[in-house]
Tab-separated table of C-alpha atoms and ligand atoms in Angstrom:
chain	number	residue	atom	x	y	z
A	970	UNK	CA	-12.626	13.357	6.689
A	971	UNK	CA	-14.203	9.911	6.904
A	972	UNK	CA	-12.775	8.060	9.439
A	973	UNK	CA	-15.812	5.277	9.868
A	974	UNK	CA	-14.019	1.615	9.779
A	975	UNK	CA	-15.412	-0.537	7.835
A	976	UNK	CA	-17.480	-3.733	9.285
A	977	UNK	CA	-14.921	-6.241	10.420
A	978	UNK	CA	-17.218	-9.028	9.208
A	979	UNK	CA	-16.391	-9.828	6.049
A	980	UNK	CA	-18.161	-13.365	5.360
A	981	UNK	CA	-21.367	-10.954	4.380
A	982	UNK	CA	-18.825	-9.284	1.787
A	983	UNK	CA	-17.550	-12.368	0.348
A	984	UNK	CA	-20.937	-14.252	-0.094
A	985	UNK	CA	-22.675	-11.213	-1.800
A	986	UNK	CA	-23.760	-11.916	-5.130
A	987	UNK	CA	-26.325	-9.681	-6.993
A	988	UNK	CA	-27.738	-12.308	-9.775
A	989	UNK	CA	-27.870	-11.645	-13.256
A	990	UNK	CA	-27.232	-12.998	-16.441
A	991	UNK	CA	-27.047	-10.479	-19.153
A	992	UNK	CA	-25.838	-12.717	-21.983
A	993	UNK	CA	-23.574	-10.632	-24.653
A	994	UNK	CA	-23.925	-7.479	-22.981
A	995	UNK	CA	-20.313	-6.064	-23.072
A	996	UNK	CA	-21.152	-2.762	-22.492
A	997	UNK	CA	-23.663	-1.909	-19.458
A	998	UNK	CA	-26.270	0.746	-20.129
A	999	UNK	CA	-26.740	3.030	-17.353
A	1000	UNK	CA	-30.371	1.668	-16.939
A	1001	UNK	CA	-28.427	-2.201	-16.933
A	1002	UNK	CA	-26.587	-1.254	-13.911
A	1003	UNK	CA	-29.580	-0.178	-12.427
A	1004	UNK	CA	-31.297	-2.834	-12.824
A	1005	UNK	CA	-28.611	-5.637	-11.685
A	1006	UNK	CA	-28.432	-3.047	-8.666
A	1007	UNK	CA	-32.062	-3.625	-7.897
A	1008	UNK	CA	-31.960	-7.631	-7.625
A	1009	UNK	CA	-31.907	-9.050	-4.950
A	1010	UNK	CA	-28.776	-10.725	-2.913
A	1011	UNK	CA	-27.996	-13.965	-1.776
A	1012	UNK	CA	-25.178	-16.106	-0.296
A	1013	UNK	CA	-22.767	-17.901	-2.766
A	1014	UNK	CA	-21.602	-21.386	-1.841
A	1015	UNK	CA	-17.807	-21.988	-1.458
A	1016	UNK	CA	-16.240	-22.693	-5.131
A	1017	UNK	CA	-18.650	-20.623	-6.709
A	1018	UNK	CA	-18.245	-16.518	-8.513
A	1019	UNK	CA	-17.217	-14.570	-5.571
A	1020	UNK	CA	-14.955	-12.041	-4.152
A	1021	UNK	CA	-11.420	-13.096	-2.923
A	1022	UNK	CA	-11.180	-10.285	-1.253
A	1023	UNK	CA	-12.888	-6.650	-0.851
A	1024	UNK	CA	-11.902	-3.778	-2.652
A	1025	UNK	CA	-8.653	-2.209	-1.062
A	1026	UNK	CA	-7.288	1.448	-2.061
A	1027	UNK	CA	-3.849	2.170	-3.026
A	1028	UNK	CA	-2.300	5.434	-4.098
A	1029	UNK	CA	-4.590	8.446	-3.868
A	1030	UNK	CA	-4.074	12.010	-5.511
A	1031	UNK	CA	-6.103	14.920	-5.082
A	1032	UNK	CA	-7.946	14.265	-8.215
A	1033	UNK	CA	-8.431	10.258	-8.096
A	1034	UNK	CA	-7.990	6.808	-6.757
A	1035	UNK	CA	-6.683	3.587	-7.499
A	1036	UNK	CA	-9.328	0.661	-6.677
A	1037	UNK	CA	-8.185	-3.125	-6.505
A	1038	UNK	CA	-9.331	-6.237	-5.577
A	1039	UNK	CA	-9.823	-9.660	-6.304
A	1040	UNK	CA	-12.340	-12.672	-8.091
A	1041	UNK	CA	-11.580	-16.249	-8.198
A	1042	UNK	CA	-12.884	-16.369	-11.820
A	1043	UNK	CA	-12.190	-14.361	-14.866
A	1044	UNK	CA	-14.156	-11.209	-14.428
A	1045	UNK	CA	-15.665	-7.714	-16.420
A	1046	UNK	CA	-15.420	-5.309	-13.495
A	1047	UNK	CA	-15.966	-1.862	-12.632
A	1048	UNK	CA	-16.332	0.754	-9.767
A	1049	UNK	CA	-19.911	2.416	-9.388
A	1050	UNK	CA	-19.347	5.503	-7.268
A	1051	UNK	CA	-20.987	9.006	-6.060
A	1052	UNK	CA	-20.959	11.831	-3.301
A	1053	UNK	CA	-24.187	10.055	-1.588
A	1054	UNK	CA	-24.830	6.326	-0.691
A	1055	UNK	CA	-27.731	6.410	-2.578
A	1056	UNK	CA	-26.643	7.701	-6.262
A	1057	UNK	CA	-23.673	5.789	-7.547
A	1058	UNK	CA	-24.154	7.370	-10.641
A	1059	UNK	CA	-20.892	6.741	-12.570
A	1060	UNK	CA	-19.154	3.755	-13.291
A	1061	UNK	CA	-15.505	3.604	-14.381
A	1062	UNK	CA	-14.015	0.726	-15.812
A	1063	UNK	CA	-10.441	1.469	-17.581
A	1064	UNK	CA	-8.923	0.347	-20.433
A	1065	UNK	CA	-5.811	-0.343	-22.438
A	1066	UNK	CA	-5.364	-0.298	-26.327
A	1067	UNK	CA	-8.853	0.391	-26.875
A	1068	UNK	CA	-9.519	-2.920	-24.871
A	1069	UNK	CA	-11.682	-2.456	-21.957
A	1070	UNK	CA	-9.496	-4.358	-19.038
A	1071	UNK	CA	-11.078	-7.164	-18.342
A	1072	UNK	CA	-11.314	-11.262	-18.595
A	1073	UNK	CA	-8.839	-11.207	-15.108
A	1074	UNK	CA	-9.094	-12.333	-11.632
A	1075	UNK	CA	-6.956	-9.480	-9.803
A	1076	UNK	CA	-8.996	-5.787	-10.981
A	1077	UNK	CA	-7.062	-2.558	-10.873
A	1078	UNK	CA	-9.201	0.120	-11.342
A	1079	UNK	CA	-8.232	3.778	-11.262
A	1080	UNK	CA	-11.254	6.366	-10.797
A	1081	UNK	CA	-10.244	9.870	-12.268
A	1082	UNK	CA	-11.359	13.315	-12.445
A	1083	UNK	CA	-12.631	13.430	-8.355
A	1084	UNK	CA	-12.573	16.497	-6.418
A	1085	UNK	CA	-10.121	17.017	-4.080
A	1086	UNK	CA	-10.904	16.865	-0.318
A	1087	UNK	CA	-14.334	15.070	-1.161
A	1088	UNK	CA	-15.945	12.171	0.447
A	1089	UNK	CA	-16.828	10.011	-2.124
A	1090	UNK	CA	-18.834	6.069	-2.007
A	1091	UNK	CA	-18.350	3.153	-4.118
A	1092	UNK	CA	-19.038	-0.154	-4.779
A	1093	UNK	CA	-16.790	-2.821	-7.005
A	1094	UNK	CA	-18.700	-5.163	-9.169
A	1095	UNK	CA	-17.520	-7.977	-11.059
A	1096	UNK	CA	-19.250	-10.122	-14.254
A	1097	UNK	CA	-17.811	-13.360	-14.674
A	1098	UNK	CA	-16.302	-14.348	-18.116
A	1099	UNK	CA	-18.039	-17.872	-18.144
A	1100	UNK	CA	-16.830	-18.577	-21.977
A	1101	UNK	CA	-14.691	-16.208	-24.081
A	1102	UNK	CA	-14.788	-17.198	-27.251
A	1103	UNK	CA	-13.093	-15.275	-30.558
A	1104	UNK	CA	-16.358	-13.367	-31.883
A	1105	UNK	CA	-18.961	-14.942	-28.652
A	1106	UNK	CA	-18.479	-13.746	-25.147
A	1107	UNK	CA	-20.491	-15.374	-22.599
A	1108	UNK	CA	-21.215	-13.912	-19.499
A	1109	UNK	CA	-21.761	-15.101	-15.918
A	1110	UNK	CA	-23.391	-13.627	-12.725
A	1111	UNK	CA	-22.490	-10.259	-11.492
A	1112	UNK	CA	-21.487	-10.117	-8.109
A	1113	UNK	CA	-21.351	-6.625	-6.323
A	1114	UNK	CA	-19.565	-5.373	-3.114
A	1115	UNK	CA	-21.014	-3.704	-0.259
A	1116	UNK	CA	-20.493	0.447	-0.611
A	1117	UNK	CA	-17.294	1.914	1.035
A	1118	UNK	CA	-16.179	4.977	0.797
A	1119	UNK	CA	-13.323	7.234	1.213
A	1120	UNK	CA	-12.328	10.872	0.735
A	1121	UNK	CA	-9.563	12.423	-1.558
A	1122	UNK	CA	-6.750	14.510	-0.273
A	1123	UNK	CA	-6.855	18.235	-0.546
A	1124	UNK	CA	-5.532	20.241	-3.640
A	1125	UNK	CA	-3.095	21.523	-0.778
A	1126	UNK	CA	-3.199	19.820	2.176
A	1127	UNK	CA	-2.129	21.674	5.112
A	1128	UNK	CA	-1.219	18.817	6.840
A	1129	UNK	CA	-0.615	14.966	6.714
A	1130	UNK	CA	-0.840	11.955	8.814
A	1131	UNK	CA	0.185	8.293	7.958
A	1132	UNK	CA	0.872	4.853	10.031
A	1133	UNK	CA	3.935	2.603	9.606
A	1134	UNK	CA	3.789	-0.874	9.586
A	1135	UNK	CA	6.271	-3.207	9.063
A	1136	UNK	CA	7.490	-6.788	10.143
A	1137	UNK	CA	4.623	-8.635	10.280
A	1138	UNK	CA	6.213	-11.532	9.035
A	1139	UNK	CA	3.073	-13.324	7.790
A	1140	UNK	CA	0.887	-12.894	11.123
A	1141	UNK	CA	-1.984	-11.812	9.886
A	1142	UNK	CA	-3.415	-10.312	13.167
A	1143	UNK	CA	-0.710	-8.538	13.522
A	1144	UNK	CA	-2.530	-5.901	10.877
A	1145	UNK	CA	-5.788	-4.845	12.647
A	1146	UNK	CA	-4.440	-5.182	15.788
A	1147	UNK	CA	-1.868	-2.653	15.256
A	1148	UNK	CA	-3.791	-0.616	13.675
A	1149	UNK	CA	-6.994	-0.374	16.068
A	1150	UNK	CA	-4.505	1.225	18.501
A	1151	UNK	CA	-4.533	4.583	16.455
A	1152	UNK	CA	-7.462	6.179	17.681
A	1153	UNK	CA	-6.617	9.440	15.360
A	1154	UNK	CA	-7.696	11.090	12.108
A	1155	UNK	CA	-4.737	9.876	9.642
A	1156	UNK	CA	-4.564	9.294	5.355
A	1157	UNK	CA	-2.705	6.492	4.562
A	1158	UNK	CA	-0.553	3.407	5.980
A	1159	UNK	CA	2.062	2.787	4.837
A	1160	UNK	CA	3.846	-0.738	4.776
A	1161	UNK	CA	7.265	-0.737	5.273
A	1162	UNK	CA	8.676	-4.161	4.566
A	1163	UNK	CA	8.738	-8.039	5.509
A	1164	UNK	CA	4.305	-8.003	6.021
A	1165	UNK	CA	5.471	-11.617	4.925
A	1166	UNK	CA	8.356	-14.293	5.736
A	1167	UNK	CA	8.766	-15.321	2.114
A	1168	UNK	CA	6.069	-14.882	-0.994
A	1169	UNK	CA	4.303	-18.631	-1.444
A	1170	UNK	CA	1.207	-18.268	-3.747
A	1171	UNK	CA	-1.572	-15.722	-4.134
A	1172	UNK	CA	-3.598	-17.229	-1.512
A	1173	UNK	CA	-1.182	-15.811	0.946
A	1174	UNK	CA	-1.318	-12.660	0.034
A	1175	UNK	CA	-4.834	-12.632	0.393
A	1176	UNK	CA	-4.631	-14.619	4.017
A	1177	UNK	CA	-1.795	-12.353	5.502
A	1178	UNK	CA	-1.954	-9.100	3.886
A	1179	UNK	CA	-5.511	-8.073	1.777
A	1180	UNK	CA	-8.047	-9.480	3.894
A	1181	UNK	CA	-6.480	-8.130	7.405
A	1182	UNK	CA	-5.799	-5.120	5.931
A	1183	UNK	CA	-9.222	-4.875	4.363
A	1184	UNK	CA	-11.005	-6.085	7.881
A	1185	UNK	CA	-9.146	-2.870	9.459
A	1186	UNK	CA	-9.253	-0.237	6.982
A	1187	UNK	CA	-7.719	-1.011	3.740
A	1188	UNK	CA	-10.990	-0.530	1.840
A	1189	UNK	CA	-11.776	3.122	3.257
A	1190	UNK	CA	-8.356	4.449	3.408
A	1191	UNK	CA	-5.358	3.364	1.361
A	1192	UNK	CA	-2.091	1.576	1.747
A	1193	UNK	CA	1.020	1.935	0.170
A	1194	UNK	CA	3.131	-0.547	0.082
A	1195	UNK	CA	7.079	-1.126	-0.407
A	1196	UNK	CA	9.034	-4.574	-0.225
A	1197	UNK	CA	11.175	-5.869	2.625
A	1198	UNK	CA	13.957	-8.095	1.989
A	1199	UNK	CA	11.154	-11.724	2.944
A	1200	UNK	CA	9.409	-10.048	0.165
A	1201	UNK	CA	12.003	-10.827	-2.315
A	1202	UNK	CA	12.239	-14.873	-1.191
A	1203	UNK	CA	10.177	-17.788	-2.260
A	1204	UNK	CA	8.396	-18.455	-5.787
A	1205	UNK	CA	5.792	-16.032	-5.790
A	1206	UNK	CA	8.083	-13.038	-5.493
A	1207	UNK	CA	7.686	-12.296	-8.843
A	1208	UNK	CA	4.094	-11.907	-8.663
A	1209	UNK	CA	4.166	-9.904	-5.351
A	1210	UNK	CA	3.919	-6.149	-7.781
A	1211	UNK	CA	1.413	-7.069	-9.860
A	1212	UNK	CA	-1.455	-6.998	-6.071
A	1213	UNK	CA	-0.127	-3.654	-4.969
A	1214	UNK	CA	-0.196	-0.129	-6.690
A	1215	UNK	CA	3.155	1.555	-7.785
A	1216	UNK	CA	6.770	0.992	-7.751
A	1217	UNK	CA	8.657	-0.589	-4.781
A	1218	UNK	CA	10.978	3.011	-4.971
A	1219	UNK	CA	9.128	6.401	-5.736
A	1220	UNK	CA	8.574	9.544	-4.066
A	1221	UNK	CA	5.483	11.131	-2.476
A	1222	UNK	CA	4.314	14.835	-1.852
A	1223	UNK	CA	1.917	15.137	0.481
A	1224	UNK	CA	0.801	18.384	1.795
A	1225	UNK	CA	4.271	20.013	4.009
A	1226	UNK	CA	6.232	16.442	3.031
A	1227	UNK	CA	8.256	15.242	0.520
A	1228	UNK	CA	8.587	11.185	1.317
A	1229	UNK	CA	11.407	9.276	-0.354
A	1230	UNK	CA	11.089	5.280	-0.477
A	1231	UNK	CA	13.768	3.108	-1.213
A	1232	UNK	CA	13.891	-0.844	-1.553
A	1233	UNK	CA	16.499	-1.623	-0.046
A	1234	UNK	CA	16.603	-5.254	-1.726
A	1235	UNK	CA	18.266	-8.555	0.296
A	1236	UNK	CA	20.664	-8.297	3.109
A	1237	UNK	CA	22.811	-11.048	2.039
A	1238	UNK	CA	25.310	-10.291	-1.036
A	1239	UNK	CA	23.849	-11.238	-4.632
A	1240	UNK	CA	26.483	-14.186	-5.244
A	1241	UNK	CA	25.468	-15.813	-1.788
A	1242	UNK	CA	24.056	-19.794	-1.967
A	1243	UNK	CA	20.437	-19.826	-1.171
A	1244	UNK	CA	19.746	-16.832	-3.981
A	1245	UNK	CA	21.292	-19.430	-6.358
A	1246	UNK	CA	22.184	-16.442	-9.352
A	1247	UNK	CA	19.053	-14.863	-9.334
A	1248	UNK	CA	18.803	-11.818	-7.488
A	1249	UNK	CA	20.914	-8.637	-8.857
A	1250	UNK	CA	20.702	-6.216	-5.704
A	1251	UNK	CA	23.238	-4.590	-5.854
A	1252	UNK	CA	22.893	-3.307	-9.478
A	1253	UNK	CA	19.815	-2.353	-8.262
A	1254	UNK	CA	20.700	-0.355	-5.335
A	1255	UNK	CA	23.022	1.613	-7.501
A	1256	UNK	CA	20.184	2.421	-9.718
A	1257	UNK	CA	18.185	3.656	-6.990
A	1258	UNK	CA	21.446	5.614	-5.635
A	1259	UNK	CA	21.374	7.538	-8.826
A	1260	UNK	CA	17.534	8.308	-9.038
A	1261	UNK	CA	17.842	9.753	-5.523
A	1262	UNK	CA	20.774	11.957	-6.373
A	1263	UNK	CA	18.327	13.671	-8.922
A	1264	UNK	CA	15.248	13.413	-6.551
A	1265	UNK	CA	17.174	15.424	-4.374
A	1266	UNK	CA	17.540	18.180	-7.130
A	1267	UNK	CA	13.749	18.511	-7.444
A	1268	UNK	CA	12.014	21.800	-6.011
A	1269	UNK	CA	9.246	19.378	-4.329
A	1270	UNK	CA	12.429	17.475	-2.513
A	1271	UNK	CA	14.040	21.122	-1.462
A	1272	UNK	CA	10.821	23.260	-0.670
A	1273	UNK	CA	9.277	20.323	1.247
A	1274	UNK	CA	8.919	21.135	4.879
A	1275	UNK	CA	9.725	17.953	6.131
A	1276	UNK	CA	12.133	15.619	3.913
A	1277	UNK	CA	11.444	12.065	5.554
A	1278	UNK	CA	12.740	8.857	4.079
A	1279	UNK	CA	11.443	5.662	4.513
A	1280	UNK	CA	13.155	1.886	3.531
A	1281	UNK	CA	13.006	-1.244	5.401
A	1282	UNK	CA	16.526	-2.249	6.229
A	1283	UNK	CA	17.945	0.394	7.733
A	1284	UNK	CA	21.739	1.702	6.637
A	1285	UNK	CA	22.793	2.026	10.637
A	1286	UNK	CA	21.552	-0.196	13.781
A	1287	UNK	CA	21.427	-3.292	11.280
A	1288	UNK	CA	25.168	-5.014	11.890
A	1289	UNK	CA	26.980	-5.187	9.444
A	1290	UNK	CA	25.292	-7.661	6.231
A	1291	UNK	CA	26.167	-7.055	3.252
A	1292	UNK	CA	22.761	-5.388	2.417
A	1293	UNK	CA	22.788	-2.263	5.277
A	1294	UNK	CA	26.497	-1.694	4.157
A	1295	UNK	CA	25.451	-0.925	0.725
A	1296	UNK	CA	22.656	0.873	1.824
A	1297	UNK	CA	24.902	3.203	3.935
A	1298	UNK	CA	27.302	3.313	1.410
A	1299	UNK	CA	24.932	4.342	-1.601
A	1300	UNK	CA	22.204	6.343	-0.040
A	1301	UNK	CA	23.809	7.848	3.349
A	1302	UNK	CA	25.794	10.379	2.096
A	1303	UNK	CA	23.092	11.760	0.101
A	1304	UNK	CA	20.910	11.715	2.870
A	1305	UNK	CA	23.499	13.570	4.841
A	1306	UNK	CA	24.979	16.112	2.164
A	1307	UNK	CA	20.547	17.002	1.409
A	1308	UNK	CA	19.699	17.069	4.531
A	1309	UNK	CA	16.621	14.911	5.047
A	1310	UNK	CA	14.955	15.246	8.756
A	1311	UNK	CA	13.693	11.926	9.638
A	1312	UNK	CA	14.212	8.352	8.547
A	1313	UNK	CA	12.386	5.403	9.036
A	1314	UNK	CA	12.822	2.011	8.886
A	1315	UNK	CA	12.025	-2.016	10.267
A	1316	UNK	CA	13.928	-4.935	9.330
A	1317	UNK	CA	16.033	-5.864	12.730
A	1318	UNK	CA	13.056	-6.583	14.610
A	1319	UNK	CA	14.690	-4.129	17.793
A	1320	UNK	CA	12.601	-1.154	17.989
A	1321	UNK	CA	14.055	1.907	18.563
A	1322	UNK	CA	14.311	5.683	18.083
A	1323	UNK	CA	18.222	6.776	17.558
A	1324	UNK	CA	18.978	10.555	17.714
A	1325	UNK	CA	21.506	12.282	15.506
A	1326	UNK	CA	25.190	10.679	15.457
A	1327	UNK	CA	27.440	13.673	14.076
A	1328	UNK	CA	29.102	12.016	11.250
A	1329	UNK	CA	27.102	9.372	10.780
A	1330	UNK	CA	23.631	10.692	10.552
A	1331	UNK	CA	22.387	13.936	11.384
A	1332	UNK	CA	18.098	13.157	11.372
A	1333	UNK	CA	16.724	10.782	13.527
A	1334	UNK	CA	16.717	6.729	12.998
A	1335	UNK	CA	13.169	5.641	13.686
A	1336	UNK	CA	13.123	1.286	13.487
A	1337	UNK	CA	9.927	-0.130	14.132
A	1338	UNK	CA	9.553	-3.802	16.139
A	1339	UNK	CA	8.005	-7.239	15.281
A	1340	UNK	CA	6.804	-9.949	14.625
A	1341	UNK	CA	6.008	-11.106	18.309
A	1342	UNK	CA	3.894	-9.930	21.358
A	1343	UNK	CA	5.409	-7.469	22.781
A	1344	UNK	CA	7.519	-6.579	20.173
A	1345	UNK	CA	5.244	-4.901	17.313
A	1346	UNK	CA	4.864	-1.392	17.112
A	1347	UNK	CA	2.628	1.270	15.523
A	1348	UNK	CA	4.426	4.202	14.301
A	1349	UNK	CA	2.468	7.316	14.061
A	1350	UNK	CA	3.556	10.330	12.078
A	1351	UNK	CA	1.497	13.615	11.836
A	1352	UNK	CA	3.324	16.944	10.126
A	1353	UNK	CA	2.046	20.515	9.327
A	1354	UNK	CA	3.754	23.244	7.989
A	1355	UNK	CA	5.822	24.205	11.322
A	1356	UNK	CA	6.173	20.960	12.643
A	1357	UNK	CA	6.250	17.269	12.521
A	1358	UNK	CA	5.154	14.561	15.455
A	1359	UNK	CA	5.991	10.980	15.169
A	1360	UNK	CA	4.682	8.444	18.376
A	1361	UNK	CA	6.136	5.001	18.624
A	1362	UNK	CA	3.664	2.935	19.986
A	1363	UNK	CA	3.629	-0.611	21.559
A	1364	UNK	CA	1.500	-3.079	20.471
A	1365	UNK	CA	0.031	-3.292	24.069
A	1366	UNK	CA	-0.525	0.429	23.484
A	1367	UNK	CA	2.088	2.311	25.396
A	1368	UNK	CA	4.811	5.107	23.805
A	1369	UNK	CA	7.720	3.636	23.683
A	1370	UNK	CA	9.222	6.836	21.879
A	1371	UNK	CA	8.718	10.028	20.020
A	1372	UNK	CA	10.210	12.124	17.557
A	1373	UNK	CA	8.771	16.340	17.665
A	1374	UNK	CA	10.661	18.505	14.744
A	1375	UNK	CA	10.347	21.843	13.648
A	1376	UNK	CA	10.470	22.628	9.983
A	1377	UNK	CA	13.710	24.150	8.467
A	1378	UNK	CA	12.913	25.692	6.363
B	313	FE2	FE1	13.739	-7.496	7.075
């Protein structure tokens, strides 16, 4: 598998521009995208057409990829992608209603029918919408990223390894820094709550969570991403879904594991002051309580291997807010009556690994640290089909705990 980071200067990325003005052209001709391809590239001046931020992966199957990223003007984009550097051969743009997606700032593209385990390259391009009229579309300059690439899990992966991050808390840093201490083949990260304080305005989104994450590896290997309870504050939080992939709950199969993730909402109650009537959390924990009680009925949930969990706030070592109670209330006991293995979460900024508690919990309580120095961690999780590893690490580098299970089944 690739495992090549991508450049960690960006400025080139953001100031690439490939010129052309192909007025009225809505759809591009093979021999088109050629020919922008050809031109030659220059810098673009603050203010002007140009990347926000470069492309970043989310949510991979066997069989495709989901491609995002982000324009400060309207934009026509698409993905031009291939098995070799040199022949990005097919370009994928999707569409909705017979529409082709397009005249938007924030591009979500998903690139179907790839082979599994196969290392593919790409590049994201984006035409600026300079006038839109009802029957006269007028286009812009085409700007084009530099080529990435990444490689698709296997039809049947033998194996799987992800990071954890969580508690960033709006240092942006935090991200590559954390990450540059794996020095290990993994798949994903995965981003396990409170990346921010409280959700402001797009810009910070880009600033603390798509351009670090992009600098380290976002754009060559995906992230998945689920909310924390910061990521439910401020005026933006709204917004927050529409720049990642996916639900904020779901459930993942990947290779010997079966990964539950919850969002595990605010840790105050729903009637407190400073949510002034509109938050509903606890309806919606109940609604996730039920969803898991028929996840856990599903042959993926109860052949998996390895039946991990993963939330921010965790239901035990939290105190006792109103927000861990109903966790342990709603989702514990059907934790404990399915009998996941491992369970981790962030959220109370003490890192820690807690071993089985008969009556409480019977898997192990992994809580990752953060925000500050000395307090971040890296968690590191790498399963097969007899056993699963997890590595706590420090953000100075040093184990600070482990986790090694045996499948059960
Ligand atoms: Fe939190």
């Amino acid at each position: 598998m690739h495992q090549d980071k991508p450049s960690l200067d960006r400025r080139d990325f953001l100031g690439t521009l490939t010129k052309a003005s192909l007025l009225g052209a809505i759809g591009l001709s093979p021999v088109a995208v050629a020919a922008e391809a050809a031109l030659p590239e220059k810098k673009t001046a603050p203010g002007t057409h140009s990347f926000l931020c470069p492309p970043y992966l989310q949510r991979p199957t066997d069989k495709s990829m989901c491609i995002m990223w982000m324009t400060g003007k309207p934009c026509y984009s698409w993905v031009e992608l291939g098995e070799t550097k040199e022949a990005l051969t097919r370009k994928i743009h999707n569409t909705t209603n017979g529409l082709v997606n397009a005249n938007t700032r924030l591009h979500r593209i998903r690139v179907e029918n790839l082979r599994p385990a196969t290392t593919y390259y790409y590049k994201v391009l984006s035409r600026e919408i300079a006038e839109f009229r009802p029957y006269k579309l007028t286009y812009g300059e085409t700007i084009a990223s530099e080529i990435f690439s990444f490689t698709t899990p296997a039809a049947k992966p033998k194996e799987v390894s992800w990071l954890v991050l969580n508690d960033t808390h709006d240092r942006p840093e935090s991200i590559p820094h954390l990450v540059g201490l794996n020095k290990d083949p993994y798949d994903f990260v995965f981003m396990n709550g409170d990346i921010f304080d409280y959700q402001e305005d797009e810009k910070q989104i880009i600033d603390h969570l798509l351009t670090p994450a992009t600098t380290a590896f976002a754009s060559e290997k995906p992230f998945i991403f689920t909310r924390g309870n910061h990521e439910t504050r401020g005026k933006f939080s709204r917004e927050l879904a529409d720049y990642v992939d996916g639900p904020y709950y779901f459930t993942m199969n990947w290779g010997p594991v079966h990964m539950t993730v919850l969002d595990t909402g605010e840790d105050k109650e729903d009637a407190h002051p400073v949510y002034a009537g509109i938050v509903d959390f606890d309806h919606y924990r109940e609604m996730q309580a039920q969803w898991l009680k028929e996840v856990v009925k599903t042959p993926e949930f109860r052949k998996a291997k390895f039946r991990v969990v993963m939330m921010h706030i965790p239901h035990y070592y939290s105190g006792d807010w109103h927000g861990p109670m109903e966790c342990r209330k709603h989702f514990g006991p059907v934790f404990e009556e399915h009998k996941i293995d491992l369970f981790l979460a962030g959220h109370t900024h003490t890192f820690g690994i807690h071993l089985p508690v008969p009556g409480q919990h019977s898997y192990p309580i992994v809580i990752g640290g953060g925000p500050r120095d000395g307090n971040r961690t890296l968690i590191k999780v790498k399963a097969d089909e007899k056993e699963l590893h997890l590595v706590m690490l420090k953000d100075d580098g040093t184990e600070v705990g482990k986790v090694d299970l045996k499948s059960k089944r």
